Coordinates of C-alpha atoms in Angstrom, one line a residue:
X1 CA 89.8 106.3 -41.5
X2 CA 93.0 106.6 -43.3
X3 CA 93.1 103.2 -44.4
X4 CA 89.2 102.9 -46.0
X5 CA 90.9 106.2 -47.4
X6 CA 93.5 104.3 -49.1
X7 CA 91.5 101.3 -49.7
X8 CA 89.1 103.8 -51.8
X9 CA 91.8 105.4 -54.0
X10 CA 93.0 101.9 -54.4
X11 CA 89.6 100.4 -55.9
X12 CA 89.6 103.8 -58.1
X13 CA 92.9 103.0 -59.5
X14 CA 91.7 99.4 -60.4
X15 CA 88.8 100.7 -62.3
X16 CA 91.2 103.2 -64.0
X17 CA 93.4 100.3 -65.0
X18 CA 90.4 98.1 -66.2
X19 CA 89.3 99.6 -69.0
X20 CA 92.6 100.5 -70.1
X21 CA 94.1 96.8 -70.3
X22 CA 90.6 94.7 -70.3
X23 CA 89.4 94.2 -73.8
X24 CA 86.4 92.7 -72.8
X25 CA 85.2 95.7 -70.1
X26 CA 86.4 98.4 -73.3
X27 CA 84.7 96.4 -75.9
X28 CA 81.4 95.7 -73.5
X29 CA 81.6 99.5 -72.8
X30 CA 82.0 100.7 -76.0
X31 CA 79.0 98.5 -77.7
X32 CA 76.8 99.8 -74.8
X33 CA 78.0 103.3 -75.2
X34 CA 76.9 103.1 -78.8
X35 CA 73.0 101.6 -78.0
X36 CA 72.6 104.3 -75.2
X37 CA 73.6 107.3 -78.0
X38 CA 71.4 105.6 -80.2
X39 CA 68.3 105.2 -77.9
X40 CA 68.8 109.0 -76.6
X41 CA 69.6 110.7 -80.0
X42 CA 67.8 108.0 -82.2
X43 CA 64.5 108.5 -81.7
X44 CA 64.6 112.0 -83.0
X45 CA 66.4 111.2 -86.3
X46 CA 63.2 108.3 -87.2
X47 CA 59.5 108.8 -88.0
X48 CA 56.6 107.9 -86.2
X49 CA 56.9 104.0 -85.4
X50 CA 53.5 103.9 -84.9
X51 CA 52.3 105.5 -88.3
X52 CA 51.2 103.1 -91.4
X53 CA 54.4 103.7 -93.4
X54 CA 54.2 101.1 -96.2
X55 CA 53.0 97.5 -97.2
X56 CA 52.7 95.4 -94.1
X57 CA 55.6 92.7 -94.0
X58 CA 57.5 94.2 -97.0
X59 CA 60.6 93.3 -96.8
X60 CA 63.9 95.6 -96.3
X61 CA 63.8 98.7 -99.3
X62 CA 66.1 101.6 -99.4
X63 CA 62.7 103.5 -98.4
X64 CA 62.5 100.7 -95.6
X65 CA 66.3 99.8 -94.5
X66 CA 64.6 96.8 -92.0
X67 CA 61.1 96.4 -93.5
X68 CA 57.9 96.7 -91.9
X69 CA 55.6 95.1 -89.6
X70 CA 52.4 93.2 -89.9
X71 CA 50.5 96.5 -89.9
X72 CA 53.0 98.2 -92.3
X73 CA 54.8 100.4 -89.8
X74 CA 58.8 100.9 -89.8
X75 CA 60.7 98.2 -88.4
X76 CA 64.1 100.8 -88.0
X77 CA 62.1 103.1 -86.2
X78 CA 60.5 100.8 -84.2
X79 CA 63.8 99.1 -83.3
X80 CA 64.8 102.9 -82.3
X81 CA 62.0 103.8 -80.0
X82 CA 61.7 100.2 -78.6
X83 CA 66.2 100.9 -77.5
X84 CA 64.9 104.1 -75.6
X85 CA 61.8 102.0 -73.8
X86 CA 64.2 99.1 -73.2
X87 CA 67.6 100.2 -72.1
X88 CA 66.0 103.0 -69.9
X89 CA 63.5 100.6 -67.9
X90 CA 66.2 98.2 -67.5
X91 CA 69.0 100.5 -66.0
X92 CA 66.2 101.8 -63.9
X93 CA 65.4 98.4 -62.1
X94 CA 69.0 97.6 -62.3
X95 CA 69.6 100.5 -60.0
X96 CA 66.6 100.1 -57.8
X97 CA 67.0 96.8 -57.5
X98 CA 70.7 97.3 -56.1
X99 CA 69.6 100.2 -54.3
X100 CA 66.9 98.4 -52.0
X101 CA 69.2 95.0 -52.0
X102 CA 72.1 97.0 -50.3
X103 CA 70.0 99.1 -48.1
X104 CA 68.6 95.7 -46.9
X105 CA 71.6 93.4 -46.8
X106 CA 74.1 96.3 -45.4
X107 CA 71.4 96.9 -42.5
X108 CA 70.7 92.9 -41.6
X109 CA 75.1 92.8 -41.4
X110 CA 75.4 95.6 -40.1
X111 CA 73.3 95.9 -37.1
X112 CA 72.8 92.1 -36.5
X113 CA 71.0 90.8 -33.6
X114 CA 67.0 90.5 -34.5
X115 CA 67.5 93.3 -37.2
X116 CA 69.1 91.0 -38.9
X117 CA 66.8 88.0 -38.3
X118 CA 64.1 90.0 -39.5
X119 CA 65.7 90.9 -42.9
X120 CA 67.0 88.2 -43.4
X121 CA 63.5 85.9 -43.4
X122 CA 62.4 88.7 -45.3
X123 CA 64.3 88.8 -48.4
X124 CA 65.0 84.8 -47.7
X125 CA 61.4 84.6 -48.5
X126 CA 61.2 86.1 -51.4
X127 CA 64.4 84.1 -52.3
X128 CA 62.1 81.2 -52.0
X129 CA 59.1 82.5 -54.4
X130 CA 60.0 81.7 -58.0
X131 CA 60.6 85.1 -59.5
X132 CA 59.3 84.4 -63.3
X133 CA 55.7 83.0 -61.8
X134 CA 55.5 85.8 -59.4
X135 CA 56.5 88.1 -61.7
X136 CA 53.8 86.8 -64.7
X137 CA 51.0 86.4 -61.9
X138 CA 51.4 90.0 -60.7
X139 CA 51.4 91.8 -64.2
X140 CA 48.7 89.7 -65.0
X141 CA 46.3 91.3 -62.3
X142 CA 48.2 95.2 -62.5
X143 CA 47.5 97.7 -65.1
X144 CA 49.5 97.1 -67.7
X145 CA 52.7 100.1 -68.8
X146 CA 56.1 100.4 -67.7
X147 CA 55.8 101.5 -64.4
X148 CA 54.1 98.7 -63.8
X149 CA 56.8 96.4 -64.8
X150 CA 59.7 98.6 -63.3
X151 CA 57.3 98.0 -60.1
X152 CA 56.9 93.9 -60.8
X153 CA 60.7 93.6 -61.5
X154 CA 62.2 95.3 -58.4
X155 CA 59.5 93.3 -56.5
X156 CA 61.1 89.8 -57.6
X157 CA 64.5 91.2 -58.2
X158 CA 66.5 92.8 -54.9
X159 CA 66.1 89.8 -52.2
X160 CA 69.3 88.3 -54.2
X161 CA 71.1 91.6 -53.9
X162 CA 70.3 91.8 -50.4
X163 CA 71.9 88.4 -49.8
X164 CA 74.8 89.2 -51.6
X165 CA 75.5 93.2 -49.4
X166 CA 74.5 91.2 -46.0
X167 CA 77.1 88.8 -46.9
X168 CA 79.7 91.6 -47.4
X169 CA 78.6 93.9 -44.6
X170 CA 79.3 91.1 -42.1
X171 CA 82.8 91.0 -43.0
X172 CA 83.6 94.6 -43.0
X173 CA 82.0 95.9 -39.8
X174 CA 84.9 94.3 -37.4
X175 CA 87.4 95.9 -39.6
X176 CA 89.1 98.7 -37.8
X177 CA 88.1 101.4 -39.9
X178 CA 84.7 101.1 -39.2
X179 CA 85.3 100.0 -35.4
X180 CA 87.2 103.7 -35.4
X181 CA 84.4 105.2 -36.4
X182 CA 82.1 104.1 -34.7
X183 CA 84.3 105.3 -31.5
X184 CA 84.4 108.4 -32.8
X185 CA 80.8 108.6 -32.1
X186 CA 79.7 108.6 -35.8
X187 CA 76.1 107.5 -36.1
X188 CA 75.0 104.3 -37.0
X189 CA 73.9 105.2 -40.5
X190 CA 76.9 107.6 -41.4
X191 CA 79.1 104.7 -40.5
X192 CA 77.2 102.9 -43.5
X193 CA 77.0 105.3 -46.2
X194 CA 80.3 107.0 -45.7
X195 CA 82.5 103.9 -44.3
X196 CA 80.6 100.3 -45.7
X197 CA 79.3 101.0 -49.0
X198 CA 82.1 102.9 -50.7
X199 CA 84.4 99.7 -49.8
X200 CA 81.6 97.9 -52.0
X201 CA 81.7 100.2 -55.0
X202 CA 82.9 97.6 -57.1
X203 CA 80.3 95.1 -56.2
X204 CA 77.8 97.2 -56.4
X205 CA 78.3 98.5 -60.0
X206 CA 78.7 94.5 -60.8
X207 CA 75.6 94.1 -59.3
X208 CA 73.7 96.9 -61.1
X209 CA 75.2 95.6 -64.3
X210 CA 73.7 91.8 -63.4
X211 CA 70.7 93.5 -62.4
X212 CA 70.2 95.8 -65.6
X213 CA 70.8 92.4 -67.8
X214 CA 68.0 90.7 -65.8
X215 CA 66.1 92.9 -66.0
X216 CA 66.1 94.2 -70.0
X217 CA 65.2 89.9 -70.6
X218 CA 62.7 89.7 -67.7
X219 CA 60.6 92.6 -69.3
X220 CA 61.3 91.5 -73.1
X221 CA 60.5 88.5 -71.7
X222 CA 56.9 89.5 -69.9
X223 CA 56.3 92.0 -72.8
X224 CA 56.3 89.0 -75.5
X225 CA 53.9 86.8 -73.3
X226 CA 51.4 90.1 -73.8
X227 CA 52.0 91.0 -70.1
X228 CA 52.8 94.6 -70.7
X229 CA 51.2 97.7 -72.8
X230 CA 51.0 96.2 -76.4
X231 CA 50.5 99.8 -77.6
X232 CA 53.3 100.9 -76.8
X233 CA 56.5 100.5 -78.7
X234 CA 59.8 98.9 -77.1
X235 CA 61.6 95.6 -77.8
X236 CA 59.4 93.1 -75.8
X237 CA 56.5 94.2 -77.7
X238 CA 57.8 94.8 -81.3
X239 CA 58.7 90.6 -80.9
X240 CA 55.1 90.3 -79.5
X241 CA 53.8 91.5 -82.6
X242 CA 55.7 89.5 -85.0
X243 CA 54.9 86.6 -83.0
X244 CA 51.0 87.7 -83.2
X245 CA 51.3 88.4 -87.0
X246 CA 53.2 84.9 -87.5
X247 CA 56.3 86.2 -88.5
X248 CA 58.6 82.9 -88.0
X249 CA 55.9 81.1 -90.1
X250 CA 55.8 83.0 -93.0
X251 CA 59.6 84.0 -93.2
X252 CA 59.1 87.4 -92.1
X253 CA 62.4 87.5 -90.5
X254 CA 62.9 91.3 -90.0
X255 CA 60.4 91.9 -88.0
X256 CA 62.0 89.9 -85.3
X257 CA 65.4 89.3 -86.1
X258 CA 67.2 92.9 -85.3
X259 CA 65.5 93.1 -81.9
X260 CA 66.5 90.0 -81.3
X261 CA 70.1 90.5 -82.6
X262 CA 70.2 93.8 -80.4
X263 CA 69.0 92.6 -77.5
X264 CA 71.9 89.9 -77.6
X265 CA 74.6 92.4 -78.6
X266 CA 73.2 94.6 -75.4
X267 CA 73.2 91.6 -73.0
X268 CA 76.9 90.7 -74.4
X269 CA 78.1 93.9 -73.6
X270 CA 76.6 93.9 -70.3
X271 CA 78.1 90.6 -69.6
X272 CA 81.4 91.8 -71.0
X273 CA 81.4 94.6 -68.7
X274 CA 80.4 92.3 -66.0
X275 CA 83.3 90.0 -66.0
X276 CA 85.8 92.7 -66.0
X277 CA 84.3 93.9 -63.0
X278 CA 84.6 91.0 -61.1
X279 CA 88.1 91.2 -61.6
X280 CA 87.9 94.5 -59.6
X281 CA 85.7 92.8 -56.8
X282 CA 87.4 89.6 -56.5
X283 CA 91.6 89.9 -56.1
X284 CA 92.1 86.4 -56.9
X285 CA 90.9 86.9 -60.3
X286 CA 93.0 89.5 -60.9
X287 CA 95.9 87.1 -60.0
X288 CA 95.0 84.5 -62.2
X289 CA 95.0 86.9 -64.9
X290 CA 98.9 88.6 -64.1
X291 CA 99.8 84.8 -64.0
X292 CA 98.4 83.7 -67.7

């Protein structure tokens, strides 16, 4: 016990020590810091992205700081909503992705035997489906909104998490922390929640960080093919509309360009963040870093 105990304090240290000597993790944090106060406190400092504002594809005014659509709405305000839509749908697959992959993965290492079989030619299966065709065919036939692609994502995201956690439990549950617990007489699932997964904390917020990136792209991605709720206003759909109103034709580049440029900028800091925290998760990064 007393050794998960210090293994714990030890991985809270590292993450301490990350953002304090990591540029990358600080710089990834802090660009991602500034999109998630803009998507909270933004939407309440712009008009009504929906409302007929101006000229349609006039470009950038002081009255207009990014120009308006096709149908003469405000790009800045669209670009403002869209962040809230976006970045909260993502981090919400990210986490429920992560959340059913280490449930999953933990239990198939954990318990073994034919639990483990079981899970394993579960989530191996949908390892095998190609996620992007599963994931088009089944928005196509669903109603279309964000639940709906929060539901569509998690469906063809968590098997790779799973693989990933049962990978990890397997090497953990024969070290002696968790064989002393599990003398104590601690129950099976205690022994997971209390012993397993907090010695994965650092893989786990790497994961929901991979997770939250797939998932921002998948649905940008599904949302431009007119796969989600057109009507609605978040970053896959503002590019589906200046795709529909032949933006890149006619040279209407701000109606596509900032959501482009801030999806990049958010899946930057994401991988920013990302590659700091595999330093935290794997030691021999960490020791090629003290040695350049």
């Amino acid at each position: 016990m007393n050794a998960a105990a210090g293994d714990r304090a030890t991985g809270l240290a590292a993450w301490a020590r990350l953002f304090r000597s990591d540029r990358r993790a600080a710089a990834g944090a802090g660009i991602l810091l500034l999109f998630v106060l803009v998507a909270v406190v933004g939407p309440w400092l712009v008009g009504d992205p929906q409302a007929m504002v101006g000229i349609p594809l006039q470009p950038p005014t002081w009255q207009h700081l990014l120009g308006t659509t096709g149908q003469g709405q405000d790009v800045l305000a669209q670009l403002v909503v869209g962040a809230r839509v976006s970045l909260s749908l993502g981090f919400a697959v990210g986490f429920l992705v992560v959340l059913i992959g280490a449930v999953v993965g933990v239990a198939a290492g954990y318990f073994g035997g034919r639990v483990d079989s079981a899970l394993s030619l579960l989530f191996n299966v949908f390892l095998v489906l190609p996620g992007l065709p599963l994931a088009i065919v089944i928005a196509a036939y669903l109603p279309s909104g964000p639940f709906t692609l929060a539901l569509v994502l998690v469906v063809t995201g968590w098997a790779w998490n799973a693989r990933v956690m049962r990978a990890q439990s397997l090497s953990l549950r024969r070290r002696d922390f968790v064989q002393a617990a599990v003398v104590c007489g601690e129950s099976d699932w205690r022994v997971i929640t209390r012993e397993i997964l907090p010695m994965l904390t650092s893989l786990l917020l790497a994961q929901v960080i991979g997770s939250t990136t797939y998932a921002i792209g998948a649905q940008v991605g599904l949302e431009f093919l007119g796969l989600g709720d057109v009507s609605a206003v978040s970053w896959g759909t503002n590019l589906y509309w200046a795709q529909n109103d032949s933006a890149l034709l006619t040279g209407a580049w701000w109606t596509f360009a900032p959501t482009g440029m801030c999806i990049a900028l958010v899946g930057t800091a994401l991988s920013l963040m990302n590659s700091g925290f595999d330093e935290v998760a794997n030691p021999r990064l960490q020791l090629e870093r003290a040695w350049r």
